[in-house]
PDB file of C-alpha atoms in Angstrom:
ATOM      1  CA  UNK A  15     147.692   9.749 102.967  1.00  0.00           C
ATOM      2  CA  UNK A  16     150.459   9.657 105.473  1.00  0.00           C
ATOM      3  CA  UNK A  17     150.602  10.678 109.143  1.00  0.00           C
ATOM      4  CA  UNK A  18     152.894  12.709 111.284  1.00  0.00           C
ATOM      5  CA  UNK A  19     155.970  10.816 113.180  1.00  0.00           C
ATOM      6  CA  UNK A  20     157.558  12.428 116.236  1.00  0.00           C
ATOM      7  CA  UNK A  21     159.425  15.700 115.357  1.00  0.00           C
ATOM      8  CA  UNK A  22     160.448  18.652 117.557  1.00  0.00           C
ATOM      9  CA  UNK A  23     159.844  21.916 115.630  1.00  0.00           C
ATOM     10  CA  UNK A  24     162.376  24.843 116.468  1.00  0.00           C
ATOM     11  CA  UNK A  25     160.569  25.941 119.389  1.00  0.00           C
ATOM     12  CA  UNK A  26     163.487  26.772 121.388  1.00  0.00           C
ATOM     13  CA  UNK A  27     164.928  29.425 118.894  1.00  0.00           C
ATOM     14  CA  UNK A  28     164.729  33.123 119.669  1.00  0.00           C
ATOM     15  CA  UNK A  29     163.879  34.720 116.574  1.00  0.00           C
ATOM     16  CA  UNK A  30     164.895  38.232 115.001  1.00  0.00           C
ATOM     17  CA  UNK A  31     162.951  39.928 112.423  1.00  0.00           C
ATOM     18  CA  UNK A  32     165.119  40.397 109.668  1.00  0.00           C
ATOM     19  CA  UNK A  33     162.998  42.337 106.843  1.00  0.00           C
ATOM     20  CA  UNK A  34     159.113  42.320 105.751  1.00  0.00           C
ATOM     21  CA  UNK A  35     158.495  42.260 102.162  1.00  0.00           C
ATOM     22  CA  UNK A  36     155.286  40.837  99.640  1.00  0.00           C
ATOM     23  CA  UNK A  37     153.141  40.205 102.885  1.00  0.00           C
ATOM     24  CA  UNK A  38     155.658  38.014 104.490  1.00  0.00           C
ATOM     25  CA  UNK A  39     157.912  38.436 107.636  1.00  0.00           C
ATOM     26  CA  UNK A  40     161.543  36.979 107.842  1.00  0.00           C
ATOM     27  CA  UNK A  41     163.013  36.013 110.711  1.00  0.00           C
ATOM     28  CA  UNK A  42     166.676  34.547 111.871  1.00  0.00           C
ATOM     29  CA  UNK A  43     167.905  32.793 114.738  1.00  0.00           C
ATOM     30  CA  UNK A  44     171.135  32.705 116.502  1.00  0.00           C
ATOM     31  CA  UNK A  45     174.065  31.091 114.947  1.00  0.00           C
ATOM     32  CA  UNK A  46     173.875  27.443 116.666  1.00  0.00           C
ATOM     33  CA  UNK A  47     177.241  25.802 117.823  1.00  0.00           C
ATOM     34  CA  UNK A  48     177.393  23.679 114.782  1.00  0.00           C
ATOM     35  CA  UNK A  49     177.278  27.002 112.794  1.00  0.00           C
ATOM     36  CA  UNK A  50     173.857  26.905 111.576  1.00  0.00           C
ATOM     37  CA  UNK A  51     171.570  29.761 111.371  1.00  0.00           C
ATOM     38  CA  UNK A  52     167.835  28.766 111.489  1.00  0.00           C
ATOM     39  CA  UNK A  53     165.434  30.926 109.232  1.00  0.00           C
ATOM     40  CA  UNK A  54     161.680  31.353 109.379  1.00  0.00           C
ATOM     41  CA  UNK A  55     159.095  32.839 107.004  1.00  0.00           C
ATOM     42  CA  UNK A  56     155.336  33.868 107.881  1.00  0.00           C
ATOM     43  CA  UNK A  57     153.218  35.024 105.102  1.00  0.00           C
ATOM     44  CA  UNK A  58     149.654  35.860 104.465  1.00  0.00           C
ATOM     45  CA  UNK A  59     148.398  35.668 100.899  1.00  0.00           C
ATOM     46  CA  UNK A  60     145.374  35.685  99.040  1.00  0.00           C
ATOM     47  CA  UNK A  61     146.138  32.277  97.378  1.00  0.00           C
ATOM     48  CA  UNK A  62     144.195  29.112  97.749  1.00  0.00           C
ATOM     49  CA  UNK A  63     145.491  26.809 100.568  1.00  0.00           C
ATOM     50  CA  UNK A  64     144.546  23.712  98.882  1.00  0.00           C
ATOM     51  CA  UNK A  65     146.416  24.496  95.764  1.00  0.00           C
ATOM     52  CA  UNK A  66     149.585  25.583  97.811  1.00  0.00           C
ATOM     53  CA  UNK A  67     149.385  22.523 100.004  1.00  0.00           C
ATOM     54  CA  UNK A  68     148.729  20.346  96.374  1.00  0.00           C
ATOM     55  CA  UNK A  69     152.583  22.049  95.414  1.00  0.00           C
ATOM     56  CA  UNK A  70     154.269  21.023  98.379  1.00  0.00           C
ATOM     57  CA  UNK A  71     152.806  17.564  98.521  1.00  0.00           C
ATOM     58  CA  UNK A  72     154.603  16.580  95.293  1.00  0.00           C
ATOM     59  CA  UNK A  73     158.214  16.284  96.388  1.00  0.00           C
ATOM     60  CA  UNK A  74     158.699  14.824  92.528  1.00  0.00           C
ATOM     61  CA  UNK A  75     157.906  18.582  91.292  1.00  0.00           C
ATOM     62  CA  UNK A  76     160.047  20.556  94.167  1.00  0.00           C
ATOM     63  CA  UNK A  77     162.982  21.141  91.564  1.00  0.00           C
ATOM     64  CA  UNK A  78     160.518  22.675  88.883  1.00  0.00           C
ATOM     65  CA  UNK A  79     159.036  25.466  91.932  1.00  0.00           C
ATOM     66  CA  UNK A  80     162.112  25.950  93.827  1.00  0.00           C
ATOM     67  CA  UNK A  81     165.123  27.679  92.099  1.00  0.00           C
ATOM     68  CA  UNK A  82     167.410  26.331  94.741  1.00  0.00           C
ATOM     69  CA  UNK A  83     167.105  22.842  93.738  1.00  0.00           C
ATOM     70  CA  UNK A  84     168.504  21.028  90.690  1.00  0.00           C
ATOM     71  CA  UNK A  85     166.879  17.743  91.280  1.00  0.00           C
ATOM     72  CA  UNK A  86     164.096  16.408  93.700  1.00  0.00           C
ATOM     73  CA  UNK A  87     163.252  13.087  93.685  1.00  0.00           C
ATOM     74  CA  UNK A  88     160.981  10.444  96.031  1.00  0.00           C
ATOM     75  CA  UNK A  89     163.174   7.277  96.420  1.00  0.00           C
ATOM     76  CA  UNK A  90     160.975   5.285  98.314  1.00  0.00           C
ATOM     77  CA  UNK A  91     157.365   5.735 100.655  1.00  0.00           C
ATOM     78  CA  UNK A  92     157.461   3.171 103.900  1.00  0.00           C
ATOM     79  CA  UNK A  93     154.476   3.828 105.935  1.00  0.00           C
ATOM     80  CA  UNK A  94     154.241   7.719 106.764  1.00  0.00           C
ATOM     81  CA  UNK A  95     157.684   8.547 105.371  1.00  0.00           C
ATOM     82  CA  UNK A  96     158.877   9.602 102.044  1.00  0.00           C
ATOM     83  CA  UNK A  97     162.825   9.021 101.465  1.00  0.00           C
ATOM     84  CA  UNK A  98     163.514  12.079  98.850  1.00  0.00           C
ATOM     85  CA  UNK A  99     167.032  12.704  96.837  1.00  0.00           C
ATOM     86  CA  UNK A 100     167.575  16.271  96.686  1.00  0.00           C
ATOM     87  CA  UNK A 101     170.755  18.200  94.961  1.00  0.00           C
ATOM     88  CA  UNK A 102     170.835  21.827  96.249  1.00  0.00           C
ATOM     89  CA  UNK A 103     172.618  24.291  93.851  1.00  0.00           C
ATOM     90  CA  UNK A 104     173.685  27.789  94.415  1.00  0.00           C
ATOM     91  CA  UNK A 105     176.020  29.904  92.253  1.00  0.00           C
ATOM     92  CA  UNK A 106     179.595  29.549  93.182  1.00  0.00           C
ATOM     93  CA  UNK A 107     179.431  26.630  95.056  1.00  0.00           C
ATOM     94  CA  UNK A 108     179.533  22.680  94.529  1.00  0.00           C
ATOM     95  CA  UNK A 109     176.132  21.167  94.599  1.00  0.00           C
ATOM     96  CA  UNK A 110     174.778  19.723  97.642  1.00  0.00           C
ATOM     97  CA  UNK A 111     173.135  16.554  97.943  1.00  0.00           C
ATOM     98  CA  UNK A 112     171.066  15.180 100.489  1.00  0.00           C
ATOM     99  CA  UNK A 113     168.353  12.367 101.363  1.00  0.00           C
ATOM    100  CA  UNK A 114     165.490  13.411 103.266  1.00  0.00           C
ATOM    101  CA  UNK A 115     162.594  12.078 104.946  1.00  0.00           C
ATOM    102  CA  UNK A 116     159.283  13.782 104.664  1.00  0.00           C
ATOM    103  CA  UNK A 117     156.152  13.307 106.765  1.00  0.00           C
ATOM    104  CA  UNK A 118     152.919  15.017 106.415  1.00  0.00           C
ATOM    105  CA  UNK A 119     150.428  15.965 108.852  1.00  0.00           C
ATOM    106  CA  UNK A 120     146.495  16.962 108.337  1.00  0.00           C
ATOM    107  CA  UNK A 121     145.869  20.096 110.393  1.00  0.00           C
ATOM    108  CA  UNK A 122     141.980  21.535 111.187  1.00  0.00           C
ATOM    109  CA  UNK A 123     142.595  23.902 108.654  1.00  0.00           C
ATOM    110  CA  UNK A 124     145.336  22.895 106.658  1.00  0.00           C
ATOM    111  CA  UNK A 125     148.663  20.810 106.068  1.00  0.00           C
ATOM    112  CA  UNK A 126     152.200  20.426 107.544  1.00  0.00           C
ATOM    113  CA  UNK A 127     155.073  18.880 105.811  1.00  0.00           C
ATOM    114  CA  UNK A 128     158.323  18.400 107.701  1.00  0.00           C
ATOM    115  CA  UNK A 129     161.654  17.245 106.535  1.00  0.00           C
ATOM    116  CA  UNK A 130     164.805  15.802 108.263  1.00  0.00           C
ATOM    117  CA  UNK A 131     168.080  14.504 106.961  1.00  0.00           C
ATOM    118  CA  UNK A 132     167.954  10.876 106.764  1.00  0.00           C
ATOM    119  CA  UNK A 133     170.099   8.613 109.082  1.00  0.00           C
ATOM    120  CA  UNK A 134     170.915   6.693 105.857  1.00  0.00           C
ATOM    121  CA  UNK A 135     172.615   8.565 103.415  1.00  0.00           C
ATOM    122  CA  UNK A 136     174.193   5.483 101.644  1.00  0.00           C
ATOM    123  CA  UNK A 137     172.697   6.097  98.112  1.00  0.00           C
ATOM    124  CA  UNK A 138     174.363   9.563  97.710  1.00  0.00           C
ATOM    125  CA  UNK A 139     176.159  10.314  94.683  1.00  0.00           C
ATOM    126  CA  UNK A 140     179.706  10.901  94.921  1.00  0.00           C
ATOM    127  CA  UNK A 141     179.777  14.256  92.660  1.00  0.00           C
ATOM    128  CA  UNK A 142     178.318  16.312  95.294  1.00  0.00           C
ATOM    129  CA  UNK A 143     179.157  17.459  98.722  1.00  0.00           C
ATOM    130  CA  UNK A 144     176.722  16.001 101.607  1.00  0.00           C
ATOM    131  CA  UNK A 145     174.517  18.259 103.283  1.00  0.00           C
ATOM    132  CA  UNK A 146     175.572  18.174 106.736  1.00  0.00           C
ATOM    133  CA  UNK A 147     172.416  19.633 108.880  1.00  0.00           C
ATOM    134  CA  UNK A 148     168.554  20.236 107.546  1.00  0.00           C
ATOM    135  CA  UNK A 149     165.324  19.955 108.928  1.00  0.00           C
ATOM    136  CA  UNK A 150     162.394  22.161 108.665  1.00  0.00           C
ATOM    137  CA  UNK A 151     158.621  22.669 107.934  1.00  0.00           C
ATOM    138  CA  UNK A 152     155.910  23.765 105.649  1.00  0.00           C
ATOM    139  CA  UNK A 153     152.699  24.506 107.077  1.00  0.00           C
ATOM    140  CA  UNK A 154     149.918  26.006 104.891  1.00  0.00           C
ATOM    141  CA  UNK A 155     146.762  26.914 106.901  1.00  0.00           C
ATOM    142  CA  UNK A 156     143.303  28.281 105.182  1.00  0.00           C
ATOM    143  CA  UNK A 157     142.259  31.976 106.273  1.00  0.00           C
ATOM    144  CA  UNK A 158     139.582  34.222 105.629  1.00  0.00           C
ATOM    145  CA  UNK A 159     141.279  36.022 103.082  1.00  0.00           C
ATOM    146  CA  UNK A 160     143.217  33.170 101.587  1.00  0.00           C
ATOM    147  CA  UNK A 161     146.237  31.128 103.582  1.00  0.00           C
ATOM    148  CA  UNK A 162     148.836  31.601 106.045  1.00  0.00           C
ATOM    149  CA  UNK A 163     152.052  30.027 104.990  1.00  0.00           C
ATOM    150  CA  UNK A 164     154.767  29.121 107.879  1.00  0.00           C
ATOM    151  CA  UNK A 165     158.195  27.982 106.655  1.00  0.00           C
ATOM    152  CA  UNK A 166     161.197  27.169 109.130  1.00  0.00           C
ATOM    153  CA  UNK A 167     164.675  25.698 108.146  1.00  0.00           C
ATOM    154  CA  UNK A 168     167.731  24.631 109.940  1.00  0.00           C
TER     155      UNK A 168
END
């Protein structure tokens, strides 16, 4: 089990609803000075929250469940931090490579998974473009009818 490290969520962002679909509400924040536009999604699904959290817990398998990932490999685990190598793929652009630091926090009714770009990107392979900015979280909580999923990314 790993524990949470100090991390500041995207609390200062002013969110605007962009659309709603499949029991989810999608938001975007204002474009930041570095060109990043934060996004947020909240969903309420009739899905077992424990099974959903298990999927998010295994970063080695994220490339099997997220189409935008060509690779997701745990490099190391030291204390509460997992270092994960990811290759992000989108049509028409060069693959983006990044080493992330993941942490997990147990909540009273679920789990929170957070990530941020590692300060040490020395193991990046040369064939991709380095991701400039990335941090975010998945939060899965149990509800009376299934689960609530909260996702943020910048």
